[in-house]
mmCIF file of C-alpha atoms and ligand atoms in Angstrom:
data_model
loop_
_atom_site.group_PDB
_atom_site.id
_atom_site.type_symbol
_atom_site.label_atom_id
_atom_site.label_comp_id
_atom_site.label_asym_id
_atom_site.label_seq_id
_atom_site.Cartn_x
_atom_site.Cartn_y
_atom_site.Cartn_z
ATOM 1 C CA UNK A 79 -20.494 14.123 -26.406
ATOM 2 C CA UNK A 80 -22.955 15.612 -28.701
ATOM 3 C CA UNK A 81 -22.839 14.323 -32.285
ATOM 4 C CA UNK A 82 -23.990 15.520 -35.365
ATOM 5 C CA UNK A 83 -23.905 12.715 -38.244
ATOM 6 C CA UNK A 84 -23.234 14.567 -41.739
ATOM 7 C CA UNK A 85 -22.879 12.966 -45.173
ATOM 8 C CA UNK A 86 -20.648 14.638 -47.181
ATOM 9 C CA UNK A 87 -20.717 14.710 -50.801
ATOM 10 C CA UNK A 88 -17.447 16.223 -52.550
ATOM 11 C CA UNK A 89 -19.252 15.523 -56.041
ATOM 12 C CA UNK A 90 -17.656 16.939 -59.084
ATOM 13 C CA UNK A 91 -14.750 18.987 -60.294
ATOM 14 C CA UNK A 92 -13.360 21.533 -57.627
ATOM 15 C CA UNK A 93 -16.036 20.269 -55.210
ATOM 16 C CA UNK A 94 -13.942 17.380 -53.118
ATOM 17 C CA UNK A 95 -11.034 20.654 -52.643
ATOM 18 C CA UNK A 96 -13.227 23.052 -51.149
ATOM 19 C CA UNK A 97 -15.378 20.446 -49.047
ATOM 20 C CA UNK A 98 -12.019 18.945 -47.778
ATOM 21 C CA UNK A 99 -11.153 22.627 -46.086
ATOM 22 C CA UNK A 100 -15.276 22.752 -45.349
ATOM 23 C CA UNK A 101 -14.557 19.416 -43.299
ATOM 24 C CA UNK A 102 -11.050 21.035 -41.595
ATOM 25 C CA UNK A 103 -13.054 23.898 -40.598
ATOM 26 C CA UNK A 104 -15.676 22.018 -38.933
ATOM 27 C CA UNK A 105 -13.488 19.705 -36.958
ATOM 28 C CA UNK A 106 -11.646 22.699 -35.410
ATOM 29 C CA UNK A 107 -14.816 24.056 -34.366
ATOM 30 C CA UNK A 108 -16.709 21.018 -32.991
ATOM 31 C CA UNK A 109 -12.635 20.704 -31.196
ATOM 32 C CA UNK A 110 -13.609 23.899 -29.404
ATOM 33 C CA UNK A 111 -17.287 23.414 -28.719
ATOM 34 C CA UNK A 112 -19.000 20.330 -26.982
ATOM 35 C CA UNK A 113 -19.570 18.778 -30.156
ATOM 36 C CA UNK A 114 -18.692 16.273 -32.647
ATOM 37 C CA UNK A 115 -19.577 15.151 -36.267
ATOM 38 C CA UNK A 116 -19.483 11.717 -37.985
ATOM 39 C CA UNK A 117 -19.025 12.229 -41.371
ATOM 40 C CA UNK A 118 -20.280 9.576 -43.920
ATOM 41 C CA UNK A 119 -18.892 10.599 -47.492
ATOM 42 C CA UNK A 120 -20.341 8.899 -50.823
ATOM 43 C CA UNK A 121 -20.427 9.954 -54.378
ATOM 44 C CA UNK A 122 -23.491 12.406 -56.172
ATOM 45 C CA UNK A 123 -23.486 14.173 -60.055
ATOM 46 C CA UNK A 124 -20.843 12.886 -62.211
ATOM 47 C CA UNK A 125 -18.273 11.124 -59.528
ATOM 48 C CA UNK A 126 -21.596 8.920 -58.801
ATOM 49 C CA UNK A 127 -22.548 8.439 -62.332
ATOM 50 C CA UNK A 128 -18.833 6.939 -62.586
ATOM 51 C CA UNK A 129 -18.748 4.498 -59.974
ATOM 52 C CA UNK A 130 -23.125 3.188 -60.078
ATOM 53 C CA UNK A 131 -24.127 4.767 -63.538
ATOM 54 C CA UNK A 132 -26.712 6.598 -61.449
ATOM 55 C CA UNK A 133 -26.043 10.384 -60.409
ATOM 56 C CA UNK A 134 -27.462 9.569 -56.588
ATOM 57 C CA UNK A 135 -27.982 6.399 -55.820
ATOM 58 C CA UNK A 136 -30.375 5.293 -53.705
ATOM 59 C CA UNK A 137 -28.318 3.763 -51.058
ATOM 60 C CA UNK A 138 -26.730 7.921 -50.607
ATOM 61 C CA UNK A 139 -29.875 9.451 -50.779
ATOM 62 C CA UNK A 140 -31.165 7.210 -47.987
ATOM 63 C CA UNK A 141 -27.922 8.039 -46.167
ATOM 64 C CA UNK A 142 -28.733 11.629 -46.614
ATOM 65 C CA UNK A 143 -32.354 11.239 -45.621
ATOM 66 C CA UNK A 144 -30.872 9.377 -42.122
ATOM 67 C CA UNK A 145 -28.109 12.626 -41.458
ATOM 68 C CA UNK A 146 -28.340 15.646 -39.333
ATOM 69 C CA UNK A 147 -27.077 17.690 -42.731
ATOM 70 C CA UNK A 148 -25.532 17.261 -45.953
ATOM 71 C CA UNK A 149 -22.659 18.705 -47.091
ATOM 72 C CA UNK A 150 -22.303 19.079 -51.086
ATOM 73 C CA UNK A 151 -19.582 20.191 -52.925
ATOM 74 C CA UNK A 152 -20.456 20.932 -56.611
ATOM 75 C CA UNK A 153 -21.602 18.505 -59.509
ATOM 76 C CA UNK A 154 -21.191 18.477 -63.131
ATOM 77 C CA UNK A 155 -18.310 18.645 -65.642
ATOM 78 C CA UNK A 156 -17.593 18.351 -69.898
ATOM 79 C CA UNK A 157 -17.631 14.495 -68.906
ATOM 80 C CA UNK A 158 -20.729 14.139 -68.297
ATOM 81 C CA UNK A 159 -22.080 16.877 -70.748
ATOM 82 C CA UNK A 160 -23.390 14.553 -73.662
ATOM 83 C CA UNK A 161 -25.913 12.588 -70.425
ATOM 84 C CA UNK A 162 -29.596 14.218 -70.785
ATOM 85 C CA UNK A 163 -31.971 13.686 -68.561
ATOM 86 C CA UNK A 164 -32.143 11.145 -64.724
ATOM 87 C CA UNK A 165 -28.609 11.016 -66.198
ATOM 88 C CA UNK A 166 -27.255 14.138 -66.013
ATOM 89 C CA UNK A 167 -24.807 14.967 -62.971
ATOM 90 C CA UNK A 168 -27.382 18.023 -61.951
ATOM 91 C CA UNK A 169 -29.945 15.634 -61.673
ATOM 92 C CA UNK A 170 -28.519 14.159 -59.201
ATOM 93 C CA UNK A 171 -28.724 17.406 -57.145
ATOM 94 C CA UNK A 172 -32.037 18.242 -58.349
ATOM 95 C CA UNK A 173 -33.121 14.679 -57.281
ATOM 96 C CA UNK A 174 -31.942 15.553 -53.632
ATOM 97 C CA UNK A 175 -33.031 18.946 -53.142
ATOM 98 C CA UNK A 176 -36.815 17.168 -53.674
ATOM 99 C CA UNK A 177 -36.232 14.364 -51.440
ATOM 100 C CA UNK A 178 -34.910 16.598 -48.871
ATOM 101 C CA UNK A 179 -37.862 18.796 -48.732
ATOM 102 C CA UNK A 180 -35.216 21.704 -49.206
ATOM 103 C CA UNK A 181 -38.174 24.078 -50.356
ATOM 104 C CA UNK A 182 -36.133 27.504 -49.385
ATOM 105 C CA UNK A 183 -32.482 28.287 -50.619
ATOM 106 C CA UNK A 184 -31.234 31.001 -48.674
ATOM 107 C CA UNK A 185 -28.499 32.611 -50.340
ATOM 108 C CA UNK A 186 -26.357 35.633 -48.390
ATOM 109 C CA UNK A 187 -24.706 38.225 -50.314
ATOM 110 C CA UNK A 188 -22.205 40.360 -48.048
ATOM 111 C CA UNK A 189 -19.438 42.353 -49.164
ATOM 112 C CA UNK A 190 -16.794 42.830 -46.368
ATOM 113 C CA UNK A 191 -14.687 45.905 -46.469
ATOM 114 C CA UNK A 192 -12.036 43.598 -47.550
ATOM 115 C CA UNK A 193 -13.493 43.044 -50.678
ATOM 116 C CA UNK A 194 -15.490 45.924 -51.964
ATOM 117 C CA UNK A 195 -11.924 47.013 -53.688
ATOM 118 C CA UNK A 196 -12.074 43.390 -55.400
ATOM 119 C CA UNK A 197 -15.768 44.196 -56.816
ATOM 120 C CA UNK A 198 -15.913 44.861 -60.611
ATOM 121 C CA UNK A 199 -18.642 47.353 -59.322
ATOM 122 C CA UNK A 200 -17.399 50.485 -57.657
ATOM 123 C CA UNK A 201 -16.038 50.499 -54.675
ATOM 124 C CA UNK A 202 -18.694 53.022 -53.083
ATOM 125 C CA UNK A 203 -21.310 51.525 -54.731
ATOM 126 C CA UNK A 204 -20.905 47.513 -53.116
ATOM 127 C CA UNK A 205 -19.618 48.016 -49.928
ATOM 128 C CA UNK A 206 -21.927 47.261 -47.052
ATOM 129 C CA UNK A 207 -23.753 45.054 -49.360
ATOM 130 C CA UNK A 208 -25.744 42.497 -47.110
ATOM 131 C CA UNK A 209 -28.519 41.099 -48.811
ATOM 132 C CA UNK A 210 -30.360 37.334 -48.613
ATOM 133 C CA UNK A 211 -31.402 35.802 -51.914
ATOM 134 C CA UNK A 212 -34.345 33.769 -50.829
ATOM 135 C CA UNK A 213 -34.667 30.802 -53.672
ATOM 136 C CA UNK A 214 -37.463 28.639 -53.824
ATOM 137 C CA UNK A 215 -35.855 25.383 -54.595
ATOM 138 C CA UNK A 216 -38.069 22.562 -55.412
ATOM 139 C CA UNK A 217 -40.277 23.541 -57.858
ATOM 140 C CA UNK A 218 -41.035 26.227 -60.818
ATOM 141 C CA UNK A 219 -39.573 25.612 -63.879
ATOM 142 C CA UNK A 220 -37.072 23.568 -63.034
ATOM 143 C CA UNK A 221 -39.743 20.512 -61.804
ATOM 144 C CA UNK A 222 -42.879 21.546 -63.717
ATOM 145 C CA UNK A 223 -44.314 18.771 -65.937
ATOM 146 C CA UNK A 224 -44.948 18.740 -68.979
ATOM 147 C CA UNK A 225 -41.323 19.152 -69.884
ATOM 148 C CA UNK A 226 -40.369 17.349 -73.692
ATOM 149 C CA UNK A 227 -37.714 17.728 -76.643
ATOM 150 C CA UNK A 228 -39.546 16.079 -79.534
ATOM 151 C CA UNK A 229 -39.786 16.097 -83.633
ATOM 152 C CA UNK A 230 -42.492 17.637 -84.922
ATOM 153 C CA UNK A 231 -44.961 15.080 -87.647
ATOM 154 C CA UNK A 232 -43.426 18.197 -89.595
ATOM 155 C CA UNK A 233 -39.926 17.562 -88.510
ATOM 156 C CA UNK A 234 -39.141 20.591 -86.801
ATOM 157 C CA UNK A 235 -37.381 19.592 -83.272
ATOM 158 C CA UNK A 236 -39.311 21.558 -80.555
ATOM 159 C CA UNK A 237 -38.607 21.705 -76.719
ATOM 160 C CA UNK A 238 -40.950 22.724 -73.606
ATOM 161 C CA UNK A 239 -40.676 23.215 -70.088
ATOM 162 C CA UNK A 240 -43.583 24.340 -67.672
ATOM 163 C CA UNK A 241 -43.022 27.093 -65.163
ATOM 164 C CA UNK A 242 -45.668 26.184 -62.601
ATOM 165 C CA UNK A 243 -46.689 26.970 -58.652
ATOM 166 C CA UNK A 244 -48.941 26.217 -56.555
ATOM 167 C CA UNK A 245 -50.760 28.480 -53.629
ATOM 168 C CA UNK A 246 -48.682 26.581 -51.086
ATOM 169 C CA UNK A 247 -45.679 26.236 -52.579
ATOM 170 C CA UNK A 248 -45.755 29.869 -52.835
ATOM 171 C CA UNK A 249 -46.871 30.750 -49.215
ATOM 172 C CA UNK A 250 -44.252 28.396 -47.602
ATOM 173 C CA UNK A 251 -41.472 29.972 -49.497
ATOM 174 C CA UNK A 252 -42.460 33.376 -48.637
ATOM 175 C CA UNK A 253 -43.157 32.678 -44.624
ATOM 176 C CA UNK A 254 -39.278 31.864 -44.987
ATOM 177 C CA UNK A 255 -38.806 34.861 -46.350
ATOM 178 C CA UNK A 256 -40.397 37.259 -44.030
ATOM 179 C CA UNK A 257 -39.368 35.279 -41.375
ATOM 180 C CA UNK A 258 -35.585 36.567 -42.150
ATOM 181 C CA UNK A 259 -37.042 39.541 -42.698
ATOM 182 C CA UNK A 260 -37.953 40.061 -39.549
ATOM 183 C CA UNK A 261 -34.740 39.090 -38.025
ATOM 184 C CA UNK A 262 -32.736 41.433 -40.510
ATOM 185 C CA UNK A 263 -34.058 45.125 -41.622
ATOM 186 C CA UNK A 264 -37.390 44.171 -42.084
ATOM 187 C CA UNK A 265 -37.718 44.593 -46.401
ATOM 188 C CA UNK A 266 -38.753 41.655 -48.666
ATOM 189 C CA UNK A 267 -38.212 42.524 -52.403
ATOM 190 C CA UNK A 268 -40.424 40.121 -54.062
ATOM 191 C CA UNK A 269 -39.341 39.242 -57.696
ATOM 192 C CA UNK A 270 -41.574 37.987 -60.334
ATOM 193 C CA UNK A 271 -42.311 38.699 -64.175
ATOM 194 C CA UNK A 272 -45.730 39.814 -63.587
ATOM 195 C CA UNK A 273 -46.185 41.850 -66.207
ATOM 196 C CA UNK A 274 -45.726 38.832 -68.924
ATOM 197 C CA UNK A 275 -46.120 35.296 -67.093
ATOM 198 C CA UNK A 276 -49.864 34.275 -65.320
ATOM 199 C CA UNK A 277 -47.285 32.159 -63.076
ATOM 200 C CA UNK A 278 -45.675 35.443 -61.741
ATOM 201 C CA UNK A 279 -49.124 36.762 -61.248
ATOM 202 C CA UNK A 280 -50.457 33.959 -59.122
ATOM 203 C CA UNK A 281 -46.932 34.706 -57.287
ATOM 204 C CA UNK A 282 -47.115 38.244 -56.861
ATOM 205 C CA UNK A 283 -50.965 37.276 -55.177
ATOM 206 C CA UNK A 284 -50.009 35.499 -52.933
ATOM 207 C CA UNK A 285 -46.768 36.774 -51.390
ATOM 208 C CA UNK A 286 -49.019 39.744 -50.922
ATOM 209 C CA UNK A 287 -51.848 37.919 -49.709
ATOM 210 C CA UNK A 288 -49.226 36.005 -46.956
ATOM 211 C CA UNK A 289 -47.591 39.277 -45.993
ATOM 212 C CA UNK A 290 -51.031 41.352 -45.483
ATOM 213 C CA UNK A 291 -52.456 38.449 -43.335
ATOM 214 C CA UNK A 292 -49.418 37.443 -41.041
ATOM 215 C CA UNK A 293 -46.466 39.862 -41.373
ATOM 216 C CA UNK A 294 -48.063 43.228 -42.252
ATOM 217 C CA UNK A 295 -45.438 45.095 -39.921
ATOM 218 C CA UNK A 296 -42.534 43.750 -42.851
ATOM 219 C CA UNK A 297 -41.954 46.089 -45.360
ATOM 220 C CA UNK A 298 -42.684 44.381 -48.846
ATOM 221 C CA UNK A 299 -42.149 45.434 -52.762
ATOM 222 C CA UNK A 300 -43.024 43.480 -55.977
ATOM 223 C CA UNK A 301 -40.144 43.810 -58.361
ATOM 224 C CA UNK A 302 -40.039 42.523 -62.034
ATOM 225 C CA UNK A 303 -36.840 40.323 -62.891
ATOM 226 C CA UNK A 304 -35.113 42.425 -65.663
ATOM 227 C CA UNK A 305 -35.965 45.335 -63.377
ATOM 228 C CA UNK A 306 -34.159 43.038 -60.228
ATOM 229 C CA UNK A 307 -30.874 42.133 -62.149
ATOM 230 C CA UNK A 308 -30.107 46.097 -62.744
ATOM 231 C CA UNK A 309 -31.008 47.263 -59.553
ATOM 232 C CA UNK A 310 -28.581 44.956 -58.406
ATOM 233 C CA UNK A 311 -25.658 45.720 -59.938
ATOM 234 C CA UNK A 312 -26.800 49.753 -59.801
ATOM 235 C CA UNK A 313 -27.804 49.935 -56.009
ATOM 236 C CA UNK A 314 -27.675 46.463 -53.923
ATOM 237 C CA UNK A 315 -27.409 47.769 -51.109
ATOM 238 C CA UNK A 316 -31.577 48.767 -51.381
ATOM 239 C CA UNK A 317 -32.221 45.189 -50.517
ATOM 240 C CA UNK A 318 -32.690 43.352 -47.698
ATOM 241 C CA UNK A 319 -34.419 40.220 -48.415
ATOM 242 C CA UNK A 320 -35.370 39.221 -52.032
ATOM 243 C CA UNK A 321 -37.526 36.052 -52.598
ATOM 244 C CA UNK A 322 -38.116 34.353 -55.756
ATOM 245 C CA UNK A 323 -38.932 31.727 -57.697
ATOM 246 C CA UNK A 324 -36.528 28.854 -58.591
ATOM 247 C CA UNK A 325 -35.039 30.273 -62.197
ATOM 248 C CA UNK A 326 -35.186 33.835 -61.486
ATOM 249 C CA UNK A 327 -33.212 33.184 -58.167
ATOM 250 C CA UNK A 328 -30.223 30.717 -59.776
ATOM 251 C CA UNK A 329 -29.559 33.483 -61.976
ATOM 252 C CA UNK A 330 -30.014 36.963 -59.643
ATOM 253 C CA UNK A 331 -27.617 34.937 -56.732
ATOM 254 C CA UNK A 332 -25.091 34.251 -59.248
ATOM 255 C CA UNK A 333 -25.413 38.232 -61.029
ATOM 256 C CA UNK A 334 -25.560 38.872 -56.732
ATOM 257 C CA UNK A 335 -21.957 37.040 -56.249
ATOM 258 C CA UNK A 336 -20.216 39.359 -58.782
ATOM 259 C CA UNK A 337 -20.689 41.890 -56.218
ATOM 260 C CA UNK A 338 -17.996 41.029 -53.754
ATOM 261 C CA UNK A 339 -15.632 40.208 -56.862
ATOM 262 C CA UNK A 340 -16.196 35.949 -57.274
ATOM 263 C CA UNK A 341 -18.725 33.535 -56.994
ATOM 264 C CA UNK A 342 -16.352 31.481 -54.725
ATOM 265 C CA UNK A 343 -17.298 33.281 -51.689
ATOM 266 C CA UNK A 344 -20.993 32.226 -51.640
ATOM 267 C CA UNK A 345 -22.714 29.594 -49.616
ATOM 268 C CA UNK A 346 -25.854 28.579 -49.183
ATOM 269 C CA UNK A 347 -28.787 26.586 -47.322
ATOM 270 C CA UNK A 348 -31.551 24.600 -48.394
ATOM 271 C CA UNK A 349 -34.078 24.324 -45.741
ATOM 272 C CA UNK A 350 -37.431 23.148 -44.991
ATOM 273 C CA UNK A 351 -37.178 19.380 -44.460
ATOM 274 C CA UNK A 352 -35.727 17.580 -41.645
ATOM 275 C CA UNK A 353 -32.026 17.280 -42.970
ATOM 276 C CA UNK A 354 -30.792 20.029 -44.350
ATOM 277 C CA UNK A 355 -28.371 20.606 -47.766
ATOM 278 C CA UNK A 356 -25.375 22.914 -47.549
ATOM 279 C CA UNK A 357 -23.421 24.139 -50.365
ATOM 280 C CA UNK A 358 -21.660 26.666 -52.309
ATOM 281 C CA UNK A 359 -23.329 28.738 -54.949
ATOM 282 C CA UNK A 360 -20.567 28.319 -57.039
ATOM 283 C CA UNK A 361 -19.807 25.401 -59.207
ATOM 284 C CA UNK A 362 -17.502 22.688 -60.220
ATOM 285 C CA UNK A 363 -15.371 25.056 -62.225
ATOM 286 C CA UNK A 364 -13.561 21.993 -64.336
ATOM 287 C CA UNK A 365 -10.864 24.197 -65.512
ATOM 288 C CA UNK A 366 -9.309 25.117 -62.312
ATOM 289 C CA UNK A 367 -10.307 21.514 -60.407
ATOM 290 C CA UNK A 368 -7.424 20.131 -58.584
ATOM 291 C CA UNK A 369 -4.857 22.908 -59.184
ATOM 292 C CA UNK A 370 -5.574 24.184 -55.564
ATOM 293 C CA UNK A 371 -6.716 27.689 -56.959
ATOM 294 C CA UNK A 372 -10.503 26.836 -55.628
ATOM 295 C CA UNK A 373 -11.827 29.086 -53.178
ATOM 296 C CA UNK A 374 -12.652 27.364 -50.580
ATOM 297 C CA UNK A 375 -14.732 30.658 -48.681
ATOM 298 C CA UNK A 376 -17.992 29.136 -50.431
ATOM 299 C CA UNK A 377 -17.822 26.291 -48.706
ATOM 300 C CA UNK A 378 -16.493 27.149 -45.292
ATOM 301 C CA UNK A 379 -19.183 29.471 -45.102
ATOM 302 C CA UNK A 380 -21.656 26.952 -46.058
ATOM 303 C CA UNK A 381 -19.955 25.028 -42.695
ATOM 304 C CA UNK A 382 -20.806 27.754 -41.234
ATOM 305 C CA UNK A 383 -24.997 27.899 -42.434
ATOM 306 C CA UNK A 384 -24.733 23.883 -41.435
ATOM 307 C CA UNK A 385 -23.822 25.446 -37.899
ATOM 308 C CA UNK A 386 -26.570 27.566 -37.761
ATOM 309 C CA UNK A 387 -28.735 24.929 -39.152
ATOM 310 C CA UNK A 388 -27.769 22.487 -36.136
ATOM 311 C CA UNK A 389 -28.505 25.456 -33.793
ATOM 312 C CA UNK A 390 -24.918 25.849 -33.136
ATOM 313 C CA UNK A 391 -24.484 29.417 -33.376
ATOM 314 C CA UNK A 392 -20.975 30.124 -31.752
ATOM 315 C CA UNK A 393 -19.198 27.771 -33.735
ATOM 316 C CA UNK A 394 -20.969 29.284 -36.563
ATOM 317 C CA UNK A 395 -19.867 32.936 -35.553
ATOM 318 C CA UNK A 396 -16.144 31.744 -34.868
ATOM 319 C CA UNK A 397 -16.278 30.489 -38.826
ATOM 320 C CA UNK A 398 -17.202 33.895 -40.232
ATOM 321 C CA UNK A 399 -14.959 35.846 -37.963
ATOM 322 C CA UNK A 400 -12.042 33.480 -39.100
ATOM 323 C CA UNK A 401 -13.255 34.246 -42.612
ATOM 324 C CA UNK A 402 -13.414 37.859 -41.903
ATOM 325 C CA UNK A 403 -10.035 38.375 -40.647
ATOM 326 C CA UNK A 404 -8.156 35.792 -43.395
ATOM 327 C CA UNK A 405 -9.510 38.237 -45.662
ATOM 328 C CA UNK A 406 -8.425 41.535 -43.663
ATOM 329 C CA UNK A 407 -5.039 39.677 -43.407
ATOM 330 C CA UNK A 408 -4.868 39.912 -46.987
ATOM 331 C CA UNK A 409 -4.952 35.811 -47.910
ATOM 332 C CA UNK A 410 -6.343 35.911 -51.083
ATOM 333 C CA UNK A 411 -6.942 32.295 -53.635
ATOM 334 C CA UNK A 412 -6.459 33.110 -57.256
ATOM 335 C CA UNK A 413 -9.852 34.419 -57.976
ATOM 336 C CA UNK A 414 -9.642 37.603 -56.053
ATOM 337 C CA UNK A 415 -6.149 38.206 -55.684
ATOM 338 C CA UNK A 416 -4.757 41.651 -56.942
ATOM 339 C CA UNK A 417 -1.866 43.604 -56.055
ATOM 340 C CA UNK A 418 -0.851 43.795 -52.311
ATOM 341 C CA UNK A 419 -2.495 40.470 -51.379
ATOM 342 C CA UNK A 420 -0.971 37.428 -50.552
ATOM 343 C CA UNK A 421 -2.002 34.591 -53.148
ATOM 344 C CA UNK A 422 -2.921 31.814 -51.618
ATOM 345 C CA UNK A 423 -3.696 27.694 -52.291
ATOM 346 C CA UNK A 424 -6.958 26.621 -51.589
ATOM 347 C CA UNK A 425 -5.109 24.398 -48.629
ATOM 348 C CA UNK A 426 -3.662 27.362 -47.374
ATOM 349 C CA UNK A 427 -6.754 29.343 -47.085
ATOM 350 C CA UNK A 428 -8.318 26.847 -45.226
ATOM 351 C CA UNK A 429 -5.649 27.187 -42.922
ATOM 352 C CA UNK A 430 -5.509 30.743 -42.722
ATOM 353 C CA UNK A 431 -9.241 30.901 -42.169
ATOM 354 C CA UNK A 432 -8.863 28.303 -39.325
ATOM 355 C CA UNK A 433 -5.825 30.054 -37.485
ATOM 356 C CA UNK A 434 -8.487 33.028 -37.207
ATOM 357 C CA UNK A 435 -11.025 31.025 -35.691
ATOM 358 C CA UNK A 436 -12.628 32.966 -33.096
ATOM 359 C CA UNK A 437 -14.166 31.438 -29.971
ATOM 360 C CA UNK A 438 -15.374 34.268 -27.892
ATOM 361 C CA UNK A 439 -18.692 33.485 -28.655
ATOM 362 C CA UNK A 440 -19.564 37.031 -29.105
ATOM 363 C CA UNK A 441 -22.062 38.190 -32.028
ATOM 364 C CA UNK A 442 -19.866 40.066 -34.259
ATOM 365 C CA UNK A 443 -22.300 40.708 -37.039
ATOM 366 C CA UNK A 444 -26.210 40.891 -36.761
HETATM 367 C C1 IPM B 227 -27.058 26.238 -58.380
HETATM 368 C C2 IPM B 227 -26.644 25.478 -59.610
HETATM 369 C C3 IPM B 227 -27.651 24.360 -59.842
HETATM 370 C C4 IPM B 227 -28.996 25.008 -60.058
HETATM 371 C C5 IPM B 227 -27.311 23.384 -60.965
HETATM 372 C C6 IPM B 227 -25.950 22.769 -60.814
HETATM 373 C C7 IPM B 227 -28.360 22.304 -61.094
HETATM 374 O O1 IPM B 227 -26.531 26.323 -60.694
HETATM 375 O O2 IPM B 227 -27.152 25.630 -57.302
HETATM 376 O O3 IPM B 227 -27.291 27.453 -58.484
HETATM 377 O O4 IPM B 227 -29.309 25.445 -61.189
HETATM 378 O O5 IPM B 227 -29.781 25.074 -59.111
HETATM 379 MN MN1 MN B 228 -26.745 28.455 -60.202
#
């Protein structure tokens, strides 16, 4: 039988809860479907600090490097707050994202019927939402060098960090992106600061210069950032495909997951290596960690990207249609529950997700 070797990594916080009903959701899938996984689990971010003093070892990332796909949970937690630097639990993540080659976070934003009454937004104005946050992943700001906090000969403390691209780094990131394009309605929003940063200007260049030379028959905008963040609360349902460097996109996909009413419902995919990194947007939420309020949507979903990833499609499709109809049933975890929903643990709507499992096969959503 087919099998798919897949290190998980629970990390920090909520994150072992909501990979636990990832990991549920995957076995009753691969049960249904030719398939199996081997699952390796080891520690990253804080829960690694803890046990090697080191937020990913190098004995996990070479496990990770040796997988089909990794499975993350979320890292980071008031533990581990006072660390700076290699020591901090994000690190740890940052760390692997590089290793991985996971250049291009794809990030989708839907808002099922279910849950455009859940949206702070109105109603009218989210549902039908279905937009892809493309995010490029291992560079920008978040990698550029120099990066210091020193004292001043005068005394004063001062702090810097370099927002920096190159040409390729740019172009690879936005082939992604009009690649999806082109298998979805065909828009890229590009989304820069222009106006203000030379960075944004060599990034605005070149997206164009990609798109007029090899995907001319994609629609594509240039959008400033400030300009981005309102247009998505306002009107999201104007994009299709947005693509953007690594700052601007951590904070538009978050400002994006308000729309269907919680950041527990997002997943993600970091792609562009060999093996690649699944996860959900959200994070390790401390406060709610093993109460079994997590949403555990995130996560499942992310399952379902790792599907997609492994060229599994049909066991992907039978996770979002399980999703889907858990919702329509009315299961609902803590963060979106309001009246006329059943509140649910995050056990239970792992379970109700899986009892809706669909295994038809058929395409239910483009
Ligand atoms: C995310 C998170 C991470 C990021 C943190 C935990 C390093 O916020 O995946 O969006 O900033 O990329
Ligand atoms: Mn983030």
């Amino acid at each position: 039988m087919k099998t798919y070797s897949i290190v998980l990594l629970p990390g920090d916080g909520i994150g072992p809860e909501v990979t636990q009903e990832a990991v549920a959701t995957l076995d009753a899938v691969a049960a249904a479907h030719d398939f199996q996984f081997k699952y390796t689990e080891e520690p990253v971010g804080g829960a690694a600090l803890d046990a090697h003093n080191d937020p990913l070892p190098d004995a996990v990332l070479e496990q990770c490097l040796q997988a089909n796909a990794v499975l993350l949970g979320a890292v980071g937690g008031a533990k581990w707050d006072h660390l700076t630097g290699a020591l901090r639990p994000e690190s740890g993540l940052l760390k692997l994202r590089k290793a991985l080659g996971a250049f291009a976070n794809l990030r989708p934003v839907m808002v099922p019927d279910a849950l455009a009454e859940a949206s702070p937004l109105r109603a009218e104005a989210v549902r039908g939402t279905d937009l892809l946050v493309v995010r490029e992943l291992t560079g920008g700001i978040y990698f550029g060098e120099p990066r210091a906090r020193e004292t001043l000969p005068d005394g004063r403390e001062s702090a810097y960090n370099t927002m920096i691209y190159q040409t390729d780094e740019i172009e690879r990131v936005a082939r992604v992106a009009f690649d999806w394009a082109g298998k979805r309605h065909r828009r890229v929003t590009s989304v820069d600061k222009a106006n203000v940063l030379v960075v944004s200007q060599l990034w605005r260049d070149t997206v164009q210069k990609v798109h007029d030379q090899a995907f001319a028959d994609i629609d594509l905008e240039h959008m400033y950032v400030d300009n981005a963040a309102m247009q998505l609360v306002l009107n999201p349902r104007q994009f299709d495909v947005i693509v953007t460097g690594n700052l601007f996109g951590d904070i538009l996909s978050d400002a994006a997951a308000t729309l269907g009413g919680s950041l527990g419902l997002l997943p993600s995919a970091s792609v562009g290596g060999p093996v690649g990194l699944f996860e959900p947007v959200h994070g390790s939420a401390p406060d709610i960690a093993g109460q079994g309020k997590a949403n555990p949507v995130a996560a499942i979903l992310s399952a379902a990207m790792l599907l997609d990833f492994l060229d599994e499609p049909q066991a992907a499709q039978a996770i979002r249609h399980g999703v889907d109809a858990a919702l329509d049933a009315g299961a609902r975890t803590a963060d979106l529950c309001r009246s006329g929903h059943r509140r649910v643990s995050t056990q239970e709507m792992g379970e109700e997700i899986r009892r809706h499992l669909k295994f038809a096969g058929a395409a239910d959503r483009p």
